[in-house]
XYZ file of C-alpha atoms in Angstrom:
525
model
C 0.000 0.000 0.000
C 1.361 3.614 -0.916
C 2.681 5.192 2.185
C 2.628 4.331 6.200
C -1.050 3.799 7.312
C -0.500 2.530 10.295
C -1.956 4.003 13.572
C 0.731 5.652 15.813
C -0.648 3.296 18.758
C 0.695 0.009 16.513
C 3.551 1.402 14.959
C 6.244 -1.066 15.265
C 10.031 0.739 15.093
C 12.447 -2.022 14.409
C 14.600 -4.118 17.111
C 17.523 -2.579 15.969
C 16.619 1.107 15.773
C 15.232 0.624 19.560
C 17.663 2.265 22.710
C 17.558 -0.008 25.724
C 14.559 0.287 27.920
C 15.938 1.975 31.304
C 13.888 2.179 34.599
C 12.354 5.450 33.940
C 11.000 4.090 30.581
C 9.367 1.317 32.899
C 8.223 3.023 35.496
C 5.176 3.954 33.451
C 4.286 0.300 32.391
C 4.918 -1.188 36.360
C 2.862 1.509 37.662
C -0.281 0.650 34.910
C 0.260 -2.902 35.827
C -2.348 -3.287 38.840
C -5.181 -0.932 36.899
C -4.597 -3.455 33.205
C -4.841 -6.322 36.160
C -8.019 -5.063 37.090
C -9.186 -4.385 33.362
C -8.735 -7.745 31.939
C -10.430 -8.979 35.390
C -13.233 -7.464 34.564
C -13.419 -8.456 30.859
C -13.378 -11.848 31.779
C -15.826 -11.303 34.184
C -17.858 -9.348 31.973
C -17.756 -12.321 29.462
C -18.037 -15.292 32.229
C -21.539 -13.250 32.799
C -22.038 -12.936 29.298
C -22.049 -16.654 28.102
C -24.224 -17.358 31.786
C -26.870 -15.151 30.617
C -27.915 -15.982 26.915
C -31.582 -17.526 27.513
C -32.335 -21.129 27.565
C -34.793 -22.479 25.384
C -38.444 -22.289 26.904
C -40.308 -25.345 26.804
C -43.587 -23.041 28.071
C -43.604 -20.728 25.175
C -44.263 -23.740 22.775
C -47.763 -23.913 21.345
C -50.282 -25.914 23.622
C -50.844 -29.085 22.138
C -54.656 -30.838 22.025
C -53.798 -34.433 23.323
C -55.417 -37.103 22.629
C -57.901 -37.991 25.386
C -57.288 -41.663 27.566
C -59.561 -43.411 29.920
C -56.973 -43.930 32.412
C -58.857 -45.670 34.580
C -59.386 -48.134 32.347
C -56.081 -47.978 31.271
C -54.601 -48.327 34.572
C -56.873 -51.603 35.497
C -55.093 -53.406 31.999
C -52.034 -52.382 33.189
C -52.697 -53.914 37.155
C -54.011 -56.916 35.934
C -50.154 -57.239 33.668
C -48.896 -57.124 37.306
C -49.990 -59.904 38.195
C -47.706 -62.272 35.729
C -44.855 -62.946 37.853
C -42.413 -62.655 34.862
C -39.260 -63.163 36.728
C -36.458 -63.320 34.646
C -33.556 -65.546 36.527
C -30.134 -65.739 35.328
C -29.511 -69.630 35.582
C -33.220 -70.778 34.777
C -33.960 -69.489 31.319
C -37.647 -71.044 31.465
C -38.218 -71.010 35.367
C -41.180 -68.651 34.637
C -42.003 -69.697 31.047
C -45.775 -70.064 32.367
C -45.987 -66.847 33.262
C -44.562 -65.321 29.691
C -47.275 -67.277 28.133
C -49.943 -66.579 30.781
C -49.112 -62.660 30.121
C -48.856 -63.095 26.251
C -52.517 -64.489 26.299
C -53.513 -61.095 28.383
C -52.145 -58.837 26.146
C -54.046 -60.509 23.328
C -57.248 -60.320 24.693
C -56.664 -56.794 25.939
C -55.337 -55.320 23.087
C -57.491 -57.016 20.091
C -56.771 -54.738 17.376
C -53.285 -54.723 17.949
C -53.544 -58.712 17.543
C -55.776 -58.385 14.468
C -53.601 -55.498 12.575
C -50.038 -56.214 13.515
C -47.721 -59.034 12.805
C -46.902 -60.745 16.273
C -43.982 -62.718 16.539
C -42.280 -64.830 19.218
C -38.429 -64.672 19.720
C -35.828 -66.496 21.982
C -38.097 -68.098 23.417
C -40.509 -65.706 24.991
C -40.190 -62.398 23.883
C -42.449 -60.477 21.142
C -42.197 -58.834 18.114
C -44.635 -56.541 16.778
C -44.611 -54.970 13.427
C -46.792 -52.589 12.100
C -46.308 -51.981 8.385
C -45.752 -48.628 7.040
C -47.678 -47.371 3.726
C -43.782 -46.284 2.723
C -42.037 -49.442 2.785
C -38.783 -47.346 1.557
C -38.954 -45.605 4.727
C -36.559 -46.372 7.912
C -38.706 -47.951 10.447
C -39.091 -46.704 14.254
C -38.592 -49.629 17.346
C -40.276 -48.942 20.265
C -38.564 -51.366 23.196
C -39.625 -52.288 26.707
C -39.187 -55.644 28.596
C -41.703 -57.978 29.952
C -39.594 -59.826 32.641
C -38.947 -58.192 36.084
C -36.470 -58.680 39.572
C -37.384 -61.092 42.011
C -38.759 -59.415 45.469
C -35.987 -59.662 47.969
C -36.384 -62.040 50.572
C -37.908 -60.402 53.599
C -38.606 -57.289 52.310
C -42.039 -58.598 51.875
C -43.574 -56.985 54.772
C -42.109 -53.511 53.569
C -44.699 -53.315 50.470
C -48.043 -51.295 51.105
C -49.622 -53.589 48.726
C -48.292 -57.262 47.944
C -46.305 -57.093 44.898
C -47.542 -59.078 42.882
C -51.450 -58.166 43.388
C -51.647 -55.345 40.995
C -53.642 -53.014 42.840
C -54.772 -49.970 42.035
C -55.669 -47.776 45.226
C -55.092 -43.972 46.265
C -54.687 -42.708 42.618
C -51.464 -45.336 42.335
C -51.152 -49.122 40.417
C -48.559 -50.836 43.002
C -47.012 -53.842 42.260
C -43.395 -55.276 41.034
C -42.841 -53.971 37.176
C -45.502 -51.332 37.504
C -42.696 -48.552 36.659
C -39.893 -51.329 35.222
C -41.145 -52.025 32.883
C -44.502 -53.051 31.883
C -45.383 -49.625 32.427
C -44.156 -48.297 28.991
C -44.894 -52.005 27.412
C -48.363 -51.754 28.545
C -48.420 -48.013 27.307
C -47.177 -48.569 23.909
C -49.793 -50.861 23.087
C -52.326 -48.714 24.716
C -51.268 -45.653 22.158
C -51.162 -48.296 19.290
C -54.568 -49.588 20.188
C -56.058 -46.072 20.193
C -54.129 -44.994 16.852
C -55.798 -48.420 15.058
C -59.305 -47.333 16.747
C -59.088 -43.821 14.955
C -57.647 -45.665 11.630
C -54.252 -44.547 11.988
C -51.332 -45.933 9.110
C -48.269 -45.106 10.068
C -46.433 -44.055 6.965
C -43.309 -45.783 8.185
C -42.970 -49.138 9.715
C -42.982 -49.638 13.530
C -41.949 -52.301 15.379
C -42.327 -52.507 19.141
C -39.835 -55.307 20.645
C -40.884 -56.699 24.041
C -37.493 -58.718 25.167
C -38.170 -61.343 28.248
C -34.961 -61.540 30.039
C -33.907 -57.731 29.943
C -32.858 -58.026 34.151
C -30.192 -60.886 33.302
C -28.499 -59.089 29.836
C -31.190 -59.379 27.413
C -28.849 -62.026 25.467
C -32.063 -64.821 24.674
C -34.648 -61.905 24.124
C -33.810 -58.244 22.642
C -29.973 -60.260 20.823
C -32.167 -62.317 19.104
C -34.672 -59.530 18.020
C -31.941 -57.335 17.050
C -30.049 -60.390 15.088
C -33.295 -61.171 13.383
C -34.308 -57.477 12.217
C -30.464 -57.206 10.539
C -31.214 -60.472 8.827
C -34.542 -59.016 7.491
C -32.029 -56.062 6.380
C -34.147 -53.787 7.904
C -33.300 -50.137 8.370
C -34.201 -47.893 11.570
C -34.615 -44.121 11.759
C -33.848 -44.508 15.514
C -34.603 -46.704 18.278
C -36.678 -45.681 21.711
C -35.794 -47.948 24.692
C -36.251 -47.139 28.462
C -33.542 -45.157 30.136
C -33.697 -41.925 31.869
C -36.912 -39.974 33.380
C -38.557 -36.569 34.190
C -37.196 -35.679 37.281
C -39.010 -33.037 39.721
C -36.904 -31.702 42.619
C -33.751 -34.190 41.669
C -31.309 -31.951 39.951
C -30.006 -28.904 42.644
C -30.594 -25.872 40.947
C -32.983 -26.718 38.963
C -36.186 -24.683 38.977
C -38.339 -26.602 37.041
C -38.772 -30.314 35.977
C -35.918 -31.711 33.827
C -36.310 -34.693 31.321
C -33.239 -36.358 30.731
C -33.214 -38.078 27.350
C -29.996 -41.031 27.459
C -28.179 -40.641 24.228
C -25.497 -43.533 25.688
C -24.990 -46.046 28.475
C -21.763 -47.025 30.457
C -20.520 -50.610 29.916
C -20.064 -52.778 32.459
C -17.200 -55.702 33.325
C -16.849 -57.874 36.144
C -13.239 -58.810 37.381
C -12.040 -61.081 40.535
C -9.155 -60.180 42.905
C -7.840 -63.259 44.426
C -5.019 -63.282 46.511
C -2.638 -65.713 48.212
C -1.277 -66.777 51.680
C 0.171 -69.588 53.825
C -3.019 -71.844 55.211
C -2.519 -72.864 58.823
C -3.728 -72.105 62.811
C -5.247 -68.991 63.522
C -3.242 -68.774 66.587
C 0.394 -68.812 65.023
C -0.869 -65.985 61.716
C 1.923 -64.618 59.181
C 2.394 -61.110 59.132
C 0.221 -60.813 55.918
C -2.466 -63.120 55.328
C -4.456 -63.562 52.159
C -7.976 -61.563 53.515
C -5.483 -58.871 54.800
C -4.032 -58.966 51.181
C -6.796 -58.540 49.828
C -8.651 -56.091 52.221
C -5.590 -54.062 51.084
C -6.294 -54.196 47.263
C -9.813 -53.309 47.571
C -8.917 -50.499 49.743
C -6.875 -49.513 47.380
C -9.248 -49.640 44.307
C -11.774 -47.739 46.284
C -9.547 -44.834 47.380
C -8.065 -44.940 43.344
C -10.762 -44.670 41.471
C -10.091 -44.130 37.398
C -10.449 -40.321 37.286
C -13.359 -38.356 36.524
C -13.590 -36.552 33.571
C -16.587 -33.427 32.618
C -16.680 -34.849 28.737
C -18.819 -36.182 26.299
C -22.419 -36.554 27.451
C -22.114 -35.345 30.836
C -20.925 -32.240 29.019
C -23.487 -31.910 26.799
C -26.122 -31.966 29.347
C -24.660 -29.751 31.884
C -24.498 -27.152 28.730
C -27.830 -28.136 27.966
C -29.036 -27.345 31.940
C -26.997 -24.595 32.251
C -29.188 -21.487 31.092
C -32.085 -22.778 33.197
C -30.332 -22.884 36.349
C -30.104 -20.508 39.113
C -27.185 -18.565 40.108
C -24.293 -19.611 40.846
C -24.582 -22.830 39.137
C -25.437 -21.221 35.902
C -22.248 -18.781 35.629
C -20.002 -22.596 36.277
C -22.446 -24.787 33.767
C -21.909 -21.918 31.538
C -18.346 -21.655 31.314
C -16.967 -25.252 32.349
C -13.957 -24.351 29.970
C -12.838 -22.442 33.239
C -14.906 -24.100 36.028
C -14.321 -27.794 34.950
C -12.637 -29.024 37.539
C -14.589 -27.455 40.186
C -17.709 -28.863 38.730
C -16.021 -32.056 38.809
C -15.241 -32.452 42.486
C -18.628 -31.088 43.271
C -20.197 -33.686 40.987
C -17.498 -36.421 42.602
C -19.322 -35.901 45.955
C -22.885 -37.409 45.147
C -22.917 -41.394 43.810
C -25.766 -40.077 41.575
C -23.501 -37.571 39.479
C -20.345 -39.618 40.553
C -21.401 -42.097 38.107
C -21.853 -39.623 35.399
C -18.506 -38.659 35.427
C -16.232 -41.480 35.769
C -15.928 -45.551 35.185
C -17.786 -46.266 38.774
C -15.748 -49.226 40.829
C -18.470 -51.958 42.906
C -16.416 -54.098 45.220
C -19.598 -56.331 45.438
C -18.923 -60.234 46.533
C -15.941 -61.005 49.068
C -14.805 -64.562 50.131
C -12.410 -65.703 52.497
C -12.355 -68.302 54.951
C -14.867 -70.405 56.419
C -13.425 -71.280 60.010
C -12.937 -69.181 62.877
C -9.514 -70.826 63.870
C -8.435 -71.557 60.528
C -6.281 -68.842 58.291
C -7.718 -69.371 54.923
C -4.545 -69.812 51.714
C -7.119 -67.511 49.208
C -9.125 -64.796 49.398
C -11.224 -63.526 46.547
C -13.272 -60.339 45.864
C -15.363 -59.445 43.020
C -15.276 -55.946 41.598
C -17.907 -54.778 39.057
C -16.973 -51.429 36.579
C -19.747 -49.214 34.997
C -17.360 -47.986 32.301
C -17.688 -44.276 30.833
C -17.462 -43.606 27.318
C -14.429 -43.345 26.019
C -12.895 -45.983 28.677
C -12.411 -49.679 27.480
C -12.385 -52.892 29.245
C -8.235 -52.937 28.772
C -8.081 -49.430 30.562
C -10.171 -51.029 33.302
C -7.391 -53.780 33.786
C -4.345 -51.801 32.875
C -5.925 -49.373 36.060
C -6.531 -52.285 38.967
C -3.591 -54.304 38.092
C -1.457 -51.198 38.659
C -3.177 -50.114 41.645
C -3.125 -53.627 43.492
C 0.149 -54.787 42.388
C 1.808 -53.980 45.673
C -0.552 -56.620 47.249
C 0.922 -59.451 45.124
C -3.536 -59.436 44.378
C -3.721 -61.484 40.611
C -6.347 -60.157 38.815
C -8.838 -62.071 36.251
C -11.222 -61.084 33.768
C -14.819 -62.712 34.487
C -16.378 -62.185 31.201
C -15.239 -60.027 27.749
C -17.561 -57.132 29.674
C -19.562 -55.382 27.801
C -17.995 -51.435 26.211
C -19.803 -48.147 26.370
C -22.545 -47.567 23.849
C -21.990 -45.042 21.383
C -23.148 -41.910 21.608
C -26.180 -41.256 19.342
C -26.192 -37.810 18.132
C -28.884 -35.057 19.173
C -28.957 -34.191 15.564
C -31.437 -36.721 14.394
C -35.031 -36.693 13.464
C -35.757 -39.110 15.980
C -33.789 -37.519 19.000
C -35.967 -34.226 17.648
C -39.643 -35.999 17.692
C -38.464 -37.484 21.075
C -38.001 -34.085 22.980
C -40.592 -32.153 21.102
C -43.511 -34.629 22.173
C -41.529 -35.029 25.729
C -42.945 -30.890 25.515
C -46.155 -31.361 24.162
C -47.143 -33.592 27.023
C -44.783 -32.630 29.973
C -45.232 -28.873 29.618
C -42.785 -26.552 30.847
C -39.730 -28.619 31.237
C -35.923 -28.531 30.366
C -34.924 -31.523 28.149
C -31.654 -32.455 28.439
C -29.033 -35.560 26.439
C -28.034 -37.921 29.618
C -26.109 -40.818 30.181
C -27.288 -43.858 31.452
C -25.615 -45.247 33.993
C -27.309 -49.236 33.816
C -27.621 -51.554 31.388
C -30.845 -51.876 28.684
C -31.532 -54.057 26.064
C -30.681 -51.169 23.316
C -27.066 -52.672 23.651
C -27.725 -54.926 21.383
C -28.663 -52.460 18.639
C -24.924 -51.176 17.565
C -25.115 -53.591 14.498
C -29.076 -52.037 14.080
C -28.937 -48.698 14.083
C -26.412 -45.601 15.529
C -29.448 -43.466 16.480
C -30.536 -45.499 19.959
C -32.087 -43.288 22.531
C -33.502 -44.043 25.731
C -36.415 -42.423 27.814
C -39.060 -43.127 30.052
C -41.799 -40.983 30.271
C -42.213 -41.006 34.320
C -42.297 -38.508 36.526
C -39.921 -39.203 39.333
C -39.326 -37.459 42.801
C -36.533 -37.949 45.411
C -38.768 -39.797 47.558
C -39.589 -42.647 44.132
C -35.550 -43.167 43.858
C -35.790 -46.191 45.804
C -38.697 -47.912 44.608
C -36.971 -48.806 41.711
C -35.907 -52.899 41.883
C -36.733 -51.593 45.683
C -40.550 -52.076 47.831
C -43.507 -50.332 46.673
C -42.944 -49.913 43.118
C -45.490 -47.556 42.096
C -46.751 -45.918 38.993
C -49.681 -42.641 39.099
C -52.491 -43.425 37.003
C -52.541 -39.939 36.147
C -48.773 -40.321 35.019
C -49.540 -43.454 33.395
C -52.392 -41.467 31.012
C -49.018 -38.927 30.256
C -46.959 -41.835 28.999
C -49.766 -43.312 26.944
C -50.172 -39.812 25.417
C -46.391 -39.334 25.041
C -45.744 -42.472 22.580
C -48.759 -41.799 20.644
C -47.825 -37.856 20.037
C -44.490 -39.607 19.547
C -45.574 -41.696 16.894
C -48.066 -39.541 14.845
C -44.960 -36.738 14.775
C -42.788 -39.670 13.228
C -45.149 -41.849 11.015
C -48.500 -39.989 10.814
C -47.889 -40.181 6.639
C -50.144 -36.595 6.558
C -48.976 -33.480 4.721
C -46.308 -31.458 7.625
C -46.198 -34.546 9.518
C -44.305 -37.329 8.125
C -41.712 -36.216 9.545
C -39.629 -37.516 12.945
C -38.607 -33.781 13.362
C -41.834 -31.484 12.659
């Protein structure tokens, strides 16, 4: 460019040309020095505030939606009289409750007869179901719909602790109680109570649906929702996304949060079992070495439970602290908002709860110990068994790599009980289906926050990687602090008015994704 343009504030004279700085020309600069402090203090400051005060979505502002009307009631009797099944699923007796399976399969036919008239039924593994429900648009990716029939045993004497028996199915005080109510024959039920209702009002569904009903969910899902998945790929069929149980509404769960937040899972942690066994002299209790194999052992597990692998804000837990961040109160809001500064601070805080503990690291369950089985006798082994709820991102050889450095020094050998099962993948909130899922979450929850989570169990949607990459999981229930423990706990309970919300929810679900009418074929209108 013709001549010197520059500003006189950024001329630059060159190194050469410059005299030496002395202490008078510095005096200026040191003297500045606490007042530019204070300036770029209270730019960042300034911008910390900045990021915590753009607006969060609002889920109230949305349209109100007309919903489709239910006789819950009647709705809530079908589902108590499910509860009555004793579906147990147990690990080492595949067909222990086959009557039962076949008992309930019969129920759901003559309670649902339109479903059983309109929709292909199929039996799987043995004695789970498959339902399809053929689209006008065969071309189309088809929608599953999961739940599980089977359900966890009652603990021995815990009996007593149940306001209702659990297996009666009763409804009373605006509540069906009984074993499965809310895991999971709630949604099954619910599913075919929105299908039923969409084939009385002569519903097609422009795209296929299928709704997969595994049996043996509680022990790994490997005879029920494996087989369903292995026989859809054989079929070569093709999903738009996949809706499995997983995460809730919660109301009064997550501190800070003013209103209720609905936590959709976009991934679950894997899980791997290993046993610590270690090794001593045998002999008399009254002559012991000076390490003996339970104190060997006691010293690994320790060990393991004071190292945990480290916690680490990323990936999904990220994404939904973002996601909360803008609808939480202060000061929570200014850290969610800028967790490129307030990571690690978030991270101990989250480290002190096992709820959010598990959301941010691969968990460590020191969960069977033997050793001994004589009060004067020293015992040669020891064993423990350790179960890992691994975090995305961490792999079963990390999980090793991590214990058999940390119990090393206790001469503690260390042995893989199974391959384990990874992480899911992480299905991505830019989908159709992940779209349709919040937006009807809205239309019948109201003013909530919806949020990607992580969950932190096991479902039968990890059987779906060879299926489909889009695999979310939700459960339309409203959960409190006080429900927490119901779950696999006494007095498993599900509102009949909440039960109505989840019947609504899967068929506002399913006319946004397959209603085949102009503006609303679509997963994402």
């Amino acid at each position: 460019m013709p001549g010197d343009v520059t500003p006189q504030f950024l001329h630059i004279t060159p190194m050469a040309d410059r005299p030496p700085l002395t202490d008078h020309d510095l005096g200026p600069l040191l003297r500045a020095a606490p007042a530019i402090w204070a300036l770029l203090l209270a730019m960042l400051i300034g911008a910390l505030f900045a990021v915590a005060g753009k607006p969060g979505a609002r889920a109230g502002e949305r349209p109100a939606t007309t919903l489709p009307a239910v006789d819950a009631q009647a709705a809530a009797a079908r589902l108590a009289g499910a509860l009555r099944f004793q579906t147990l699923s147990l690990q080492d007796r595949p067909d222990a409750s086959a009557a039962a399976f076949l008992e309930l399969h019969a129920y759901l036919q003559r309670s649902f007869p339109l479903v059983h008239a309109q929709l292909e039924r199929e039996r799987v593994g043995g004695y789970s179901l498959l339902y399809t429900w053929r689209g006008t648009d065969q071309r189309a990716p088809a929608v599953l719909l999961m739940a599980h029939q089977d359900v966890v045993p009652v603990s021995p004497g815990t009996e007593a602790r149940w306001t209702h028996p659990p297996f009666a199915g009763t409804l009373a005080d605006g509540f069906v109680w009984g074993r499965g109510a809310w895991d999971d024959k709630g949604r099954l039920l619910a599913q075919l109570e929105a299908v039923e209702a969409l084939l009385r009002e002569g519903f097609r569904p422009s795209r296929t649906i299928h709704l997969a009903f595994g049996h043996d969910e509680e022990v790994g899902g490997t005879r029920g929702a494996k087989s369903i998945a292995a026989l859809l790929r054989s079929r070569g069929v093709t999903l738009s996304y996949a809706l499995d149980e997983g995460l809730v509404v919660t109301e009064g769960i997550i501190a800070g949060a003013p209103k209720p937040v609905a936590l959709i899972g976009v991934a679950e942690k894997g899980n791997v079992t290993l046993r610590l066994r270690a090794s001593a002299a045998a002999g008399h209790s009254s002559m012991p070495p000076r390490r003996s194999a339970i104190g060997n052992l006691s010293r690994a597990v320790a060990a393991l439970e004071a190292k945990p692998m480290p916690a680490r804000l990323r990936g999904v837990a990220h994404e939904m602290f973002t996601a909360l961040a803008p609808h939480m109160g202060w000061p929570r809001r200014l850290m969610l908002s800028n967790l490129w500064l307030f990571a690690p601070l978030v991270e101990r805080s989250l480290e002190q709860s096992p709820a959010t503990n598990a959301v941010v690291r691969t968990t460590t369950a020191v969960t069977i110990v033997r050793g001994g089985d004589k009060e004067n006798t020293l015992p040669g082994t020891a064993e423990a068994i350790v179960n890992f709820r691994l975090l995305p991102g961490d792999r079963v050889r990390d999980v090793l790599d991590h214990v058999r450095r940390v119990v090393a020094a206790d001469g503690v050998e260390v042995e893989l009980l199974s391959p384990g099962q990874p992480p899911s993948a992480i299905s991505t909130l830019d989908s159709d289906g992940y779209r349709a899922i919040a937006r009807s979450v809205q239309d019948v929850f109201g003013d909530v926050v919806v949020a990607p989570g992580l969950v932190v169990g096991g479902t039968d949607s990890k059987h779906l990687g060879e299926l489909t990459d889009k695999v979310y999981r939700f459960s339309p229930v409203r959960v409190r602090p006080e429900d927490t423990s119901r779950i696999h706990g006494s007095d498993e309970r599900l509102s009949v008015a909440n039960y109505a919300e989840m019947i609504q929810f899967y068929q506002r679900l399913l006319h946004r994704t397959a209603s085949g009418r102009p503006g609303h074929g679509s997963a994402g209108d």
